[in-house]
CSV table of C-alpha atoms and ligand atoms in Angstrom, one decimal:
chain,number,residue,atom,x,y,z
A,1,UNK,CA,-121.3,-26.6,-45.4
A,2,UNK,CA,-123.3,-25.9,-42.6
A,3,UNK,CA,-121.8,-24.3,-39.6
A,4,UNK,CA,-120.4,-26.3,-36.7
A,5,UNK,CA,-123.2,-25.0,-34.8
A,6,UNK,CA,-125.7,-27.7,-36.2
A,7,UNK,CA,-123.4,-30.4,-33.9
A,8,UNK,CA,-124.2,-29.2,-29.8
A,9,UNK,CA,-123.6,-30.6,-26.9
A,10,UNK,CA,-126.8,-30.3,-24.5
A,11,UNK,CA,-126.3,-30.4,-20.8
A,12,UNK,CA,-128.8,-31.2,-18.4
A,13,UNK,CA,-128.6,-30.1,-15.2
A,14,UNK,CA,-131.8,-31.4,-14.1
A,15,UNK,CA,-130.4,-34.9,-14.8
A,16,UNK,CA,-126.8,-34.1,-12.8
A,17,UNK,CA,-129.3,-33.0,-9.9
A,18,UNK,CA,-131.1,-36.3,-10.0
A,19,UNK,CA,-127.9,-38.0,-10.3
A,20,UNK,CA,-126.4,-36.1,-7.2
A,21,UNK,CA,-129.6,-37.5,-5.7
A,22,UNK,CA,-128.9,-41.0,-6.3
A,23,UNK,CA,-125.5,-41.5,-5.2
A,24,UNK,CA,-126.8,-39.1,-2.0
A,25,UNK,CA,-129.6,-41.5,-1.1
A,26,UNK,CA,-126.9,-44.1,-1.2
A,27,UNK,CA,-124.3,-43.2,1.0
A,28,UNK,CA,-124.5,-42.2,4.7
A,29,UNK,CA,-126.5,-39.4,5.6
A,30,UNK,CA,-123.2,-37.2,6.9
A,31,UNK,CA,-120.7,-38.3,3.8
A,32,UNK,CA,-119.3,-35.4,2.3
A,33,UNK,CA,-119.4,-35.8,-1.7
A,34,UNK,CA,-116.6,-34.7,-3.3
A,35,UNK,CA,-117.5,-33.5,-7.4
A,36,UNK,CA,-114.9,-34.7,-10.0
A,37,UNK,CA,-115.0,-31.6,-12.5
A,38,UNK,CA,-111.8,-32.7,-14.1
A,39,UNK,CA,-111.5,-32.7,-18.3
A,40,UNK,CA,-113.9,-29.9,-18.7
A,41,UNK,CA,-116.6,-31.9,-16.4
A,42,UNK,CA,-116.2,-35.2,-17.9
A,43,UNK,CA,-116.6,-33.3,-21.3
A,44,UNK,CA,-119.5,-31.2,-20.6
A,45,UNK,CA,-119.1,-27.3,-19.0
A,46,UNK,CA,-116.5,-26.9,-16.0
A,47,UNK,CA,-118.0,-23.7,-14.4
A,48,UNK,CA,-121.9,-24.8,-15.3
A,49,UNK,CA,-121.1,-27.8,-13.4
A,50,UNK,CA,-119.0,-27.2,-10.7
A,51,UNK,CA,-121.0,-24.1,-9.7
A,52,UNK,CA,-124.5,-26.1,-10.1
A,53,UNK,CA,-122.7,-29.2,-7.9
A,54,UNK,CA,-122.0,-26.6,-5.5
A,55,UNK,CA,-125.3,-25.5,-5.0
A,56,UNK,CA,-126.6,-29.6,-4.4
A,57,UNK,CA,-124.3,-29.1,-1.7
A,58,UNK,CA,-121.3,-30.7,-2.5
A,59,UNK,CA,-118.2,-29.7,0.1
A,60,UNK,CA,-115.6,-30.0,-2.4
A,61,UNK,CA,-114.7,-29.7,-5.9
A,62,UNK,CA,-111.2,-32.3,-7.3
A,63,UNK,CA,-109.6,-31.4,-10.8
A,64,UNK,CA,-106.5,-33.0,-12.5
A,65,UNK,CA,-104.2,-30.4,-13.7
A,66,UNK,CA,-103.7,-26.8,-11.9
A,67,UNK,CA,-105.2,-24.7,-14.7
A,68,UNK,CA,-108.0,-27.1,-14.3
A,69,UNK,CA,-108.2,-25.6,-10.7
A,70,UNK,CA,-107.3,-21.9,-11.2
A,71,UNK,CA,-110.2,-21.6,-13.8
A,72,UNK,CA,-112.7,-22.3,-10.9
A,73,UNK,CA,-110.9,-19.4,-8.9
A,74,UNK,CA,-111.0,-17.3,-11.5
A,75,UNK,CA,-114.9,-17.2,-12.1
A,76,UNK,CA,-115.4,-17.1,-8.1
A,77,UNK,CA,-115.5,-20.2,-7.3
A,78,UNK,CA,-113.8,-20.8,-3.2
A,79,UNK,CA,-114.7,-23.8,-2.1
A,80,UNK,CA,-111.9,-26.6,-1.7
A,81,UNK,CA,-110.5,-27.9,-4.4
A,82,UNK,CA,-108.3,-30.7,-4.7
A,83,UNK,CA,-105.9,-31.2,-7.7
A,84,UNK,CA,-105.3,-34.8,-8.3
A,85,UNK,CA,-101.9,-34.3,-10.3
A,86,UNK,CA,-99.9,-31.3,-9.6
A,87,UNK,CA,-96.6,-30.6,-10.6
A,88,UNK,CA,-93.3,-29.5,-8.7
A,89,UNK,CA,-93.8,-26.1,-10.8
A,90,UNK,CA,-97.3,-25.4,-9.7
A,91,UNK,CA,-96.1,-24.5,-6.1
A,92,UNK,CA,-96.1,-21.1,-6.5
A,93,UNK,CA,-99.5,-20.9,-8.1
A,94,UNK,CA,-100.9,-23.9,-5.3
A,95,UNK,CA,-100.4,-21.4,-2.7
A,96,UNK,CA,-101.8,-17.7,-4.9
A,97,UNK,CA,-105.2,-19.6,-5.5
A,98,UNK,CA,-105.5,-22.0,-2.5
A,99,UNK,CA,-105.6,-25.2,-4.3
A,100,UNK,CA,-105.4,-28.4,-2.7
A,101,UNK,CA,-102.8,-30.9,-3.5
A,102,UNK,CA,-102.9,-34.4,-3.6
A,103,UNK,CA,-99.6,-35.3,-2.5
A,104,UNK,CA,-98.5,-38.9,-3.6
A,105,UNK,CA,-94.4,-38.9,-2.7
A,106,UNK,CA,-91.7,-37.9,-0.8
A,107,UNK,CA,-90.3,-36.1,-3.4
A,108,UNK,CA,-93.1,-33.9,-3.7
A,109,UNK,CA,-93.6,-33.8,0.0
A,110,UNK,CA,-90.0,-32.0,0.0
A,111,UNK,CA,-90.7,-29.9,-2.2
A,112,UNK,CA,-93.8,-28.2,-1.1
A,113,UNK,CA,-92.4,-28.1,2.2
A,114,UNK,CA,-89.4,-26.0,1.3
A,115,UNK,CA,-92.2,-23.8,-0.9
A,116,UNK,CA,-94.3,-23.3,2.5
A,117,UNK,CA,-90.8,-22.1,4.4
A,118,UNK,CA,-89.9,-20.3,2.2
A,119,UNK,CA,-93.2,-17.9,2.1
A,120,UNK,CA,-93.6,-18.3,5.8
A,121,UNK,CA,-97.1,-20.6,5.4
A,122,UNK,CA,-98.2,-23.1,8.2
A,123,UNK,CA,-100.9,-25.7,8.1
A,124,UNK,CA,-101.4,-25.6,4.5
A,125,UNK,CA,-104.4,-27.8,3.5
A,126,UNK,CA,-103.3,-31.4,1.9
A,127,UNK,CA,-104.8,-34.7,0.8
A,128,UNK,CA,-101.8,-38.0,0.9
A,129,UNK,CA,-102.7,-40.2,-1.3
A,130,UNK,CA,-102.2,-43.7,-0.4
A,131,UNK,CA,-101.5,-46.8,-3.3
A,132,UNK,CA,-103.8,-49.5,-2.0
A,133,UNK,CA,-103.6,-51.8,-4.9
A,134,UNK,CA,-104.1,-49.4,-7.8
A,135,UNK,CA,-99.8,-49.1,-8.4
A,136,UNK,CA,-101.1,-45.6,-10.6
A,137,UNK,CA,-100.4,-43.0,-7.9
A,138,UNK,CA,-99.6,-43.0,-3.9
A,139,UNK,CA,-97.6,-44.1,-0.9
A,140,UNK,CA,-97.4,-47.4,-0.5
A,141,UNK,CA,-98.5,-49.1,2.2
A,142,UNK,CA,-94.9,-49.6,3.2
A,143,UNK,CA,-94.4,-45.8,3.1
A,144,UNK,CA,-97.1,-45.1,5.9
A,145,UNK,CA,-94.7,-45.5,9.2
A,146,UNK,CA,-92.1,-43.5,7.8
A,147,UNK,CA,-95.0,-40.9,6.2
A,148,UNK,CA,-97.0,-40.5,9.1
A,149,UNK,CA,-93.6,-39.6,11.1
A,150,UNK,CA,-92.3,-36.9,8.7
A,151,UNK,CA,-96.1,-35.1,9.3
A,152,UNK,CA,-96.5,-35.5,12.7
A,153,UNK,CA,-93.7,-33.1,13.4
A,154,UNK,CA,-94.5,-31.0,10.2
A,155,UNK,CA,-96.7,-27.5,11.5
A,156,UNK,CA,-96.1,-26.4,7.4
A,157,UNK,CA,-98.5,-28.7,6.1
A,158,UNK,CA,-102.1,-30.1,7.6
A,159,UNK,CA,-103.0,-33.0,6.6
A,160,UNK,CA,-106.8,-32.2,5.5
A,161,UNK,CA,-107.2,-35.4,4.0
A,162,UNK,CA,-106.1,-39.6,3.6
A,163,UNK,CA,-107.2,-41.1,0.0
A,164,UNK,CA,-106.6,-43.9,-2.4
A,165,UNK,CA,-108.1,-44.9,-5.0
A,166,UNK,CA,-110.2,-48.1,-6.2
A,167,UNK,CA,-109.2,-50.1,-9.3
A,168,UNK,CA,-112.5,-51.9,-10.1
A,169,UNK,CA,-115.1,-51.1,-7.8
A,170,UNK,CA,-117.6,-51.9,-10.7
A,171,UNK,CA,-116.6,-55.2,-11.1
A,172,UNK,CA,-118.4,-57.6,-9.1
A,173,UNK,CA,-115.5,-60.5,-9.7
A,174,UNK,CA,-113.3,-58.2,-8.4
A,175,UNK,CA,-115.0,-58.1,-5.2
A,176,UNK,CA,-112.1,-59.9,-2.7
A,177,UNK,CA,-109.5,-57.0,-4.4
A,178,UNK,CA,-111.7,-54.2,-3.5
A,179,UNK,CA,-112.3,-55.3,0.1
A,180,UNK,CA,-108.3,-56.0,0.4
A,181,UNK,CA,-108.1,-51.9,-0.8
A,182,UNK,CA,-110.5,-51.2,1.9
A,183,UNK,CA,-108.9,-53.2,4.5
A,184,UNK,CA,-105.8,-51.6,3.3
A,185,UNK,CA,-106.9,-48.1,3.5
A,186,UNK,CA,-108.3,-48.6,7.1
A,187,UNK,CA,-105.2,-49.6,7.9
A,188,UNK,CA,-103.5,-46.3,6.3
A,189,UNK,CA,-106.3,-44.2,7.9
A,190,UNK,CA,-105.8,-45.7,11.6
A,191,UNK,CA,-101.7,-44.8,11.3
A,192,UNK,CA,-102.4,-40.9,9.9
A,193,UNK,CA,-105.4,-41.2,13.2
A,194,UNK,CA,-102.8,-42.4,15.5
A,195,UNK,CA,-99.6,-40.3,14.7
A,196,UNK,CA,-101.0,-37.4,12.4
A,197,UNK,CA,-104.1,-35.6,13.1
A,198,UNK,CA,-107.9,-36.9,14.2
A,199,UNK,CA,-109.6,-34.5,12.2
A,200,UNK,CA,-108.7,-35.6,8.3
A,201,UNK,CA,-111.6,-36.5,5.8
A,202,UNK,CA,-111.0,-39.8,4.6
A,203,UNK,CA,-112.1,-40.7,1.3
A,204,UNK,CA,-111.8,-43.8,-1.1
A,205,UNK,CA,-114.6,-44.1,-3.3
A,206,UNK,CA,-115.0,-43.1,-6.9
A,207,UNK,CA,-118.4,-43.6,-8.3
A,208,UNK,CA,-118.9,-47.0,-8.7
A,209,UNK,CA,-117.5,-47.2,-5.1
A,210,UNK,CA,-120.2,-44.9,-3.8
A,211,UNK,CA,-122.9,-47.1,-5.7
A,212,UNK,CA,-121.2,-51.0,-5.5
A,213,UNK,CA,-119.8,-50.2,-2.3
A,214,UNK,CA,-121.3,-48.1,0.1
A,215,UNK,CA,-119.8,-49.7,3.4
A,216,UNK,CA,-116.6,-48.4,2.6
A,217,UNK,CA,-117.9,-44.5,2.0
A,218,UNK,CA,-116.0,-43.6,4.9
A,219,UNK,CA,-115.5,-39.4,5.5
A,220,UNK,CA,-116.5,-38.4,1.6
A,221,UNK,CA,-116.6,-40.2,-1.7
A,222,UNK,CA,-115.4,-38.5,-5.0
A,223,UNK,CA,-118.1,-38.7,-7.5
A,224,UNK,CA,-117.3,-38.2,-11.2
A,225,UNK,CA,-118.5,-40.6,-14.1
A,226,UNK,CA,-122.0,-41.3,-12.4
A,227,UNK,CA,-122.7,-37.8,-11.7
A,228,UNK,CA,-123.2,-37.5,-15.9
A,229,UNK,CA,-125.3,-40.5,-15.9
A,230,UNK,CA,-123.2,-43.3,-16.5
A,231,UNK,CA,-122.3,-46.1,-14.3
A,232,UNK,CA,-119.9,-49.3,-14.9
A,233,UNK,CA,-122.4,-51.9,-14.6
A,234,UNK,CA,-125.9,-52.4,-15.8
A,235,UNK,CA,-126.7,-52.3,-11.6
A,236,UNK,CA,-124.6,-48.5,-11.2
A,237,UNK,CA,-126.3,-47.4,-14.9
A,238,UNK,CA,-130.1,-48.0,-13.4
A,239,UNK,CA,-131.0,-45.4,-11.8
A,240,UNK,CA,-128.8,-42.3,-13.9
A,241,UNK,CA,-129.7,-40.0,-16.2
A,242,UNK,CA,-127.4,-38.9,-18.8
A,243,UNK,CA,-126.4,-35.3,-18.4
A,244,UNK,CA,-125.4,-34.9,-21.9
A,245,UNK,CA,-126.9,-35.7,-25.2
A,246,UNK,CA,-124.5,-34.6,-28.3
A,247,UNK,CA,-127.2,-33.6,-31.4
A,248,UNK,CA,-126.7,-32.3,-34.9
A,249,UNK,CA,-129.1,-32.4,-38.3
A,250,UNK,CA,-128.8,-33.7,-41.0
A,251,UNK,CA,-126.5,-31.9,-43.4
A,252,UNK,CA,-127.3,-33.5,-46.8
A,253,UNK,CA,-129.6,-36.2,-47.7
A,254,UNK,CA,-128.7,-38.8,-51.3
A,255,UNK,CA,-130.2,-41.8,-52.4
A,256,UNK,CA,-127.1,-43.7,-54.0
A,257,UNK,CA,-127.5,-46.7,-56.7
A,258,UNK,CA,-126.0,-50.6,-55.9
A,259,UNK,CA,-122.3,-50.3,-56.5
A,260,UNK,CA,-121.7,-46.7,-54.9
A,261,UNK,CA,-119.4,-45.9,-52.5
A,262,UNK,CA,-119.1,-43.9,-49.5
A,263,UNK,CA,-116.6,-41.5,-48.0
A,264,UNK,CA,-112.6,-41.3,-48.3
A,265,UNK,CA,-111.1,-45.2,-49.7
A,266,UNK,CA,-114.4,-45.9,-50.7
A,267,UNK,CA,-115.1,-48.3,-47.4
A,268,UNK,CA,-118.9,-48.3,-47.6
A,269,UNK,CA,-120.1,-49.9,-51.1
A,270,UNK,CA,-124.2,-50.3,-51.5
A,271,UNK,CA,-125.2,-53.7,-52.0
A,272,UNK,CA,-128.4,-52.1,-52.7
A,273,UNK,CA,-130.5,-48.6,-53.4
A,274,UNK,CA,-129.5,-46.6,-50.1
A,275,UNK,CA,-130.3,-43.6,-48.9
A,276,UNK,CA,-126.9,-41.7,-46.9
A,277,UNK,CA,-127.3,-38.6,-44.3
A,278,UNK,CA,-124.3,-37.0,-44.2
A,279,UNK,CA,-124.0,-35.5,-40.5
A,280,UNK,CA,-121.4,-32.5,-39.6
A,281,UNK,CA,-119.6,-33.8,-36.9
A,282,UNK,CA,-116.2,-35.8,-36.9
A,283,UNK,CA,-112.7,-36.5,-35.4
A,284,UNK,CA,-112.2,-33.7,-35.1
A,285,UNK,CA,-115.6,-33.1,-32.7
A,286,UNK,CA,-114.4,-36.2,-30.6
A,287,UNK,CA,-116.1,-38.9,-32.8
A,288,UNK,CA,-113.4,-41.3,-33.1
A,289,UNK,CA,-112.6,-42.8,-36.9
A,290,UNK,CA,-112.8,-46.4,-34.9
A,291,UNK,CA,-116.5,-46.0,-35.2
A,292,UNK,CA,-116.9,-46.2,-38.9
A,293,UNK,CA,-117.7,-48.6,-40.8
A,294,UNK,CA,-120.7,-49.9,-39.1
A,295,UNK,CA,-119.2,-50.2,-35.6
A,296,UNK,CA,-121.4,-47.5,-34.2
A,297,UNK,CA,-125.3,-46.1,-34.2
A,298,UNK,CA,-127.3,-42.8,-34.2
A,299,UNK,CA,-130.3,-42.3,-33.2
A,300,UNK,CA,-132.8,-40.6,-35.7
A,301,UNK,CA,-136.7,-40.4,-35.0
A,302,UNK,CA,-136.4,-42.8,-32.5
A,303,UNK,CA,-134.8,-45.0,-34.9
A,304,UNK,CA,-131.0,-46.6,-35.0
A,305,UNK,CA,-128.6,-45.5,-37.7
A,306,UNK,CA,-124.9,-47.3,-38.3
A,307,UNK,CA,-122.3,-45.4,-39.1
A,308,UNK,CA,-120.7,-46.2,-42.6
A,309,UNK,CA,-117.2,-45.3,-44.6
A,310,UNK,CA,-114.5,-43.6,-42.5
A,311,UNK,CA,-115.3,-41.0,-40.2
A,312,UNK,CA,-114.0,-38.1,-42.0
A,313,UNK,CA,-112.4,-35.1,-39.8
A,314,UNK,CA,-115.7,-32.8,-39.9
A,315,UNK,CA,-118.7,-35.5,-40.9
A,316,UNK,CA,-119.4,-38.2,-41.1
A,317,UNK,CA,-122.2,-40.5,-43.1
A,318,UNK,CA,-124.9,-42.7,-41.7
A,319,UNK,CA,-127.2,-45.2,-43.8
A,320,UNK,CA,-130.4,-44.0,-43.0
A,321,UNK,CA,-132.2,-46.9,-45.7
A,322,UNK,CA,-135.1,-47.4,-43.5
A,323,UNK,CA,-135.7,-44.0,-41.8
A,324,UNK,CA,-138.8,-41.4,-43.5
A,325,UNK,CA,-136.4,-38.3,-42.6
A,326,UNK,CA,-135.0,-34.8,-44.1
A,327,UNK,CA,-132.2,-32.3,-44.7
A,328,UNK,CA,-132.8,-30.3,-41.3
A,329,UNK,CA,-133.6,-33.3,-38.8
A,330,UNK,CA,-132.1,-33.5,-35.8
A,331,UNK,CA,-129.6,-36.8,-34.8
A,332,UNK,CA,-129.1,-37.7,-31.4
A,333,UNK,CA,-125.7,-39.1,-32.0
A,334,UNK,CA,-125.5,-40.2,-28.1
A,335,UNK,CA,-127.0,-38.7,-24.7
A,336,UNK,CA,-130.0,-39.3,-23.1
A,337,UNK,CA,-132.4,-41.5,-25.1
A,338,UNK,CA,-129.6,-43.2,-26.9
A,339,UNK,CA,-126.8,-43.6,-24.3
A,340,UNK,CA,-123.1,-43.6,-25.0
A,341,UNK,CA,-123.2,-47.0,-24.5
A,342,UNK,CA,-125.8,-48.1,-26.9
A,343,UNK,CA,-123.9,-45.7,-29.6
A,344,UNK,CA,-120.7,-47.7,-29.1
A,345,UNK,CA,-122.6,-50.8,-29.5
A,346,UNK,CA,-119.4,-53.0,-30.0
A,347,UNK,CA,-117.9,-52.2,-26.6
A,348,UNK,CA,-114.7,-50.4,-28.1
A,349,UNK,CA,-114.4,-48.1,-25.6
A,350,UNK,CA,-115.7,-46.4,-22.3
A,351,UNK,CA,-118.4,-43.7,-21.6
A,352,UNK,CA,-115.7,-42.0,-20.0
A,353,UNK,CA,-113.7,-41.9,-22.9
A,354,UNK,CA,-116.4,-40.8,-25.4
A,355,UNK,CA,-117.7,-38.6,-23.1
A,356,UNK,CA,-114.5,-36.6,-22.5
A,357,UNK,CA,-113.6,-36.5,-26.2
A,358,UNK,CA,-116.5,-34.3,-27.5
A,359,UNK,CA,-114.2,-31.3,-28.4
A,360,UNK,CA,-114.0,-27.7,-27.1
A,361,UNK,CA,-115.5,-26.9,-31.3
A,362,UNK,CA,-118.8,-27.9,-30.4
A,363,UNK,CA,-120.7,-25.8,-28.9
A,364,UNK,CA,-122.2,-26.3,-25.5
A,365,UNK,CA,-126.4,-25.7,-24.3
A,366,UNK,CA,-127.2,-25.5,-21.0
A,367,UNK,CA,-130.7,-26.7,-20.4
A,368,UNK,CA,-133.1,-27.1,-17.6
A,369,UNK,CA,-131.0,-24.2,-15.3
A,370,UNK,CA,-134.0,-23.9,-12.6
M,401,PLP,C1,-111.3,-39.4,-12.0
M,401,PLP,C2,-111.2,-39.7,-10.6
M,401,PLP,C3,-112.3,-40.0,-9.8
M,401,PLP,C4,-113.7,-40.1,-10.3
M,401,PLP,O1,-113.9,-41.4,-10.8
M,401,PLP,P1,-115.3,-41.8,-11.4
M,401,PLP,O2,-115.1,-43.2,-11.8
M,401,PLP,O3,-115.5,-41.0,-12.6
M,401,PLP,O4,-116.3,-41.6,-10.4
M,401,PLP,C5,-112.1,-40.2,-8.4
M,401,PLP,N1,-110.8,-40.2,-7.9
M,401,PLP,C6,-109.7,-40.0,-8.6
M,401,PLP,C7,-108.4,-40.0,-8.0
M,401,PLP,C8,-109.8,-39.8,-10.0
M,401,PLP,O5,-108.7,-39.6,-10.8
């Protein structure tokens, strides 16, 4: 077998500059952008990207988890850095590395406060999320009175930022809901400006909010999916370039007769003389075993390949009948020229989803760092 090295994950960072680039030239000239780094980067290279987004001049840096967070402190990395989802036991560790949290209830609220008196800390930095229509995460709108009371009186906390969250910003149908979030949110944002503080950043939009709608950018707009190239419409995808393009080579190369079959239960059987790659990549390198069986294609020499048989855990087999092509050549199995899109050609699933799935086994090339 050949090693798992074949399969790599290249990463672009000339494409996530342009991409910085065109959500920039869309918003605002003074919105702060905000670089969603969470899940390893959307799958690609945490410290590679957060560092290079840093140096397009994003102000802050937002992460799920904790760890998430404490890896970018760890490798020198002090800019702000908001953690979309901490837990109650993370206070301790909120406070050592100066992580941000978004705070979403009163529960949490109470918490954290007791933590700050307890170690004698005032005006530690927070984000309140607000639920505008989303019901994931947040204060409701119904919580704001009571909210904006509990802070104004609170010198343990500052309230560095307001934010919520859009549920389909990409979808042009769902244009009346988004403007009811934004209406929503203005409301939130003129109670925290009233009773809180003056000098928060607000923020709502996620990346199809920063590239379907603009208007509502207000303080800074948290980029994440469109940063690696993809958007949620034809209109967001446009102007991106995918950031990055998973590759392999072929492992092994067979012509099988009419009547053969292909890979574990024997799903593929040739109708005629066919000639089967086998590629070493598979679940187990994020390629999921609902793309077997002809539901997704690879790109080889320019040319579309389907998947056929099961996806196997480390390979996986492609018919590659009508493609001139050898043991060795390299298979763009989705990235820049053959988008992650266009691989899951049957609309299964999401970029995000296939993007964030490419496991930690496969090895990751940086390309284009100047
Ligand atoms: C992941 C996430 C984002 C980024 O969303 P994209 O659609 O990838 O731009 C923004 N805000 C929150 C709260 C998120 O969880």
């Amino acid at each position: 077998m050949p090693k798992v090295e074949e399969t790599r994950l290249e990463i672009d960072l000339n494409a996530l500059a342009h991409n910085y680039h065109v959500l920039k030239s869309n918003l605002p000239a003074n919105t702060q952008i905000m670089g969603v780094v969470k899940a390893f980067a959307y799958g690609t290279d945490s410290i590679v990207m957060g560092k290079k987004l840093v140096s397009l001049g994003a102000t802050h840096l937002a992460v799920a988890y904790i760890e998430e967070g404490m890896r970018f402190r760890r490798r020198g990395l002090d800019i702000p850095i908001l953690i979309f989802y901490p837990q109650l036991e993370d206070l301790p560790k909120l406070l050592e590395y100066n992580l941000t949290p978004s705070v979403y209830n009163f529960h949490f609220l109470e918490n954290l406060n007791a933590a700050l008196i307890e170690h004698n800390v005032i005006d530690f930095p927070i984000h309140i999320k607000i639920n505008t229509g989303m019901n994931r995460l947040g204060f409701d709108m119904t919580d704001v009175n009571r909210l904006t009371q509990l802070l104004s009186a609170n010198k343990h906390v500052k309230v560095e930022g307001v934010f919520s969250h859009l549920s389909a910003a990409g979808m042009p149908e769902e244009n009346e809901f988004t403007q009811l979030q934004i209406d929503n949110f203005k409301v939130a944002v003129e109670a925290f400006k009233r009773n809180v503080n003056t000098s928060f950043i607000a923020h709502l939009c996620n990346s199809s909010g920063i590239l379907s709608h603009p208007e509502a950018a207000f303080d800074m707009v948290r980029a994440g999916i469109a940063l690696y190239g993809y958007g949620n419409n034809p209109e967001e995808q446009k102007n991106l370039q995918v950031v990055a393009s998973l590759k392999t080579r072929i492992a092994q190369l067979r012509v099988i007769p009419p009547g053969s079959s292909v890979g574990y239960d024997r799903k593929f059987k040739a109708e005629k003389t066919s000639k089967i790659a086998t590629l070493p990549l598979g679940y187990a390198d994020g390629i999921s075993r609902i793309y077997g069986n002809q539901k997704a294609e690879v790109l080889l020499h320019g040319k579309k390949a389907p998947i056929i048989g099961n996806v196997c855990m480390d390979t996986l087999m492609v018919d590659v009948s009508e493609i001139e092509c050898k043991e060795g050549d390299e298979v763009l199995i989705f990235g820049k020229q053959h988008t992650a899109l266009a691989f899951d050609k049957e609309k299964q699933s999401i970029p995000y989803e296939l993007i964030t799935r490419i496991s930690q086994r496969v090895t990751r090339v940086v390309i284009n760092k100047e």
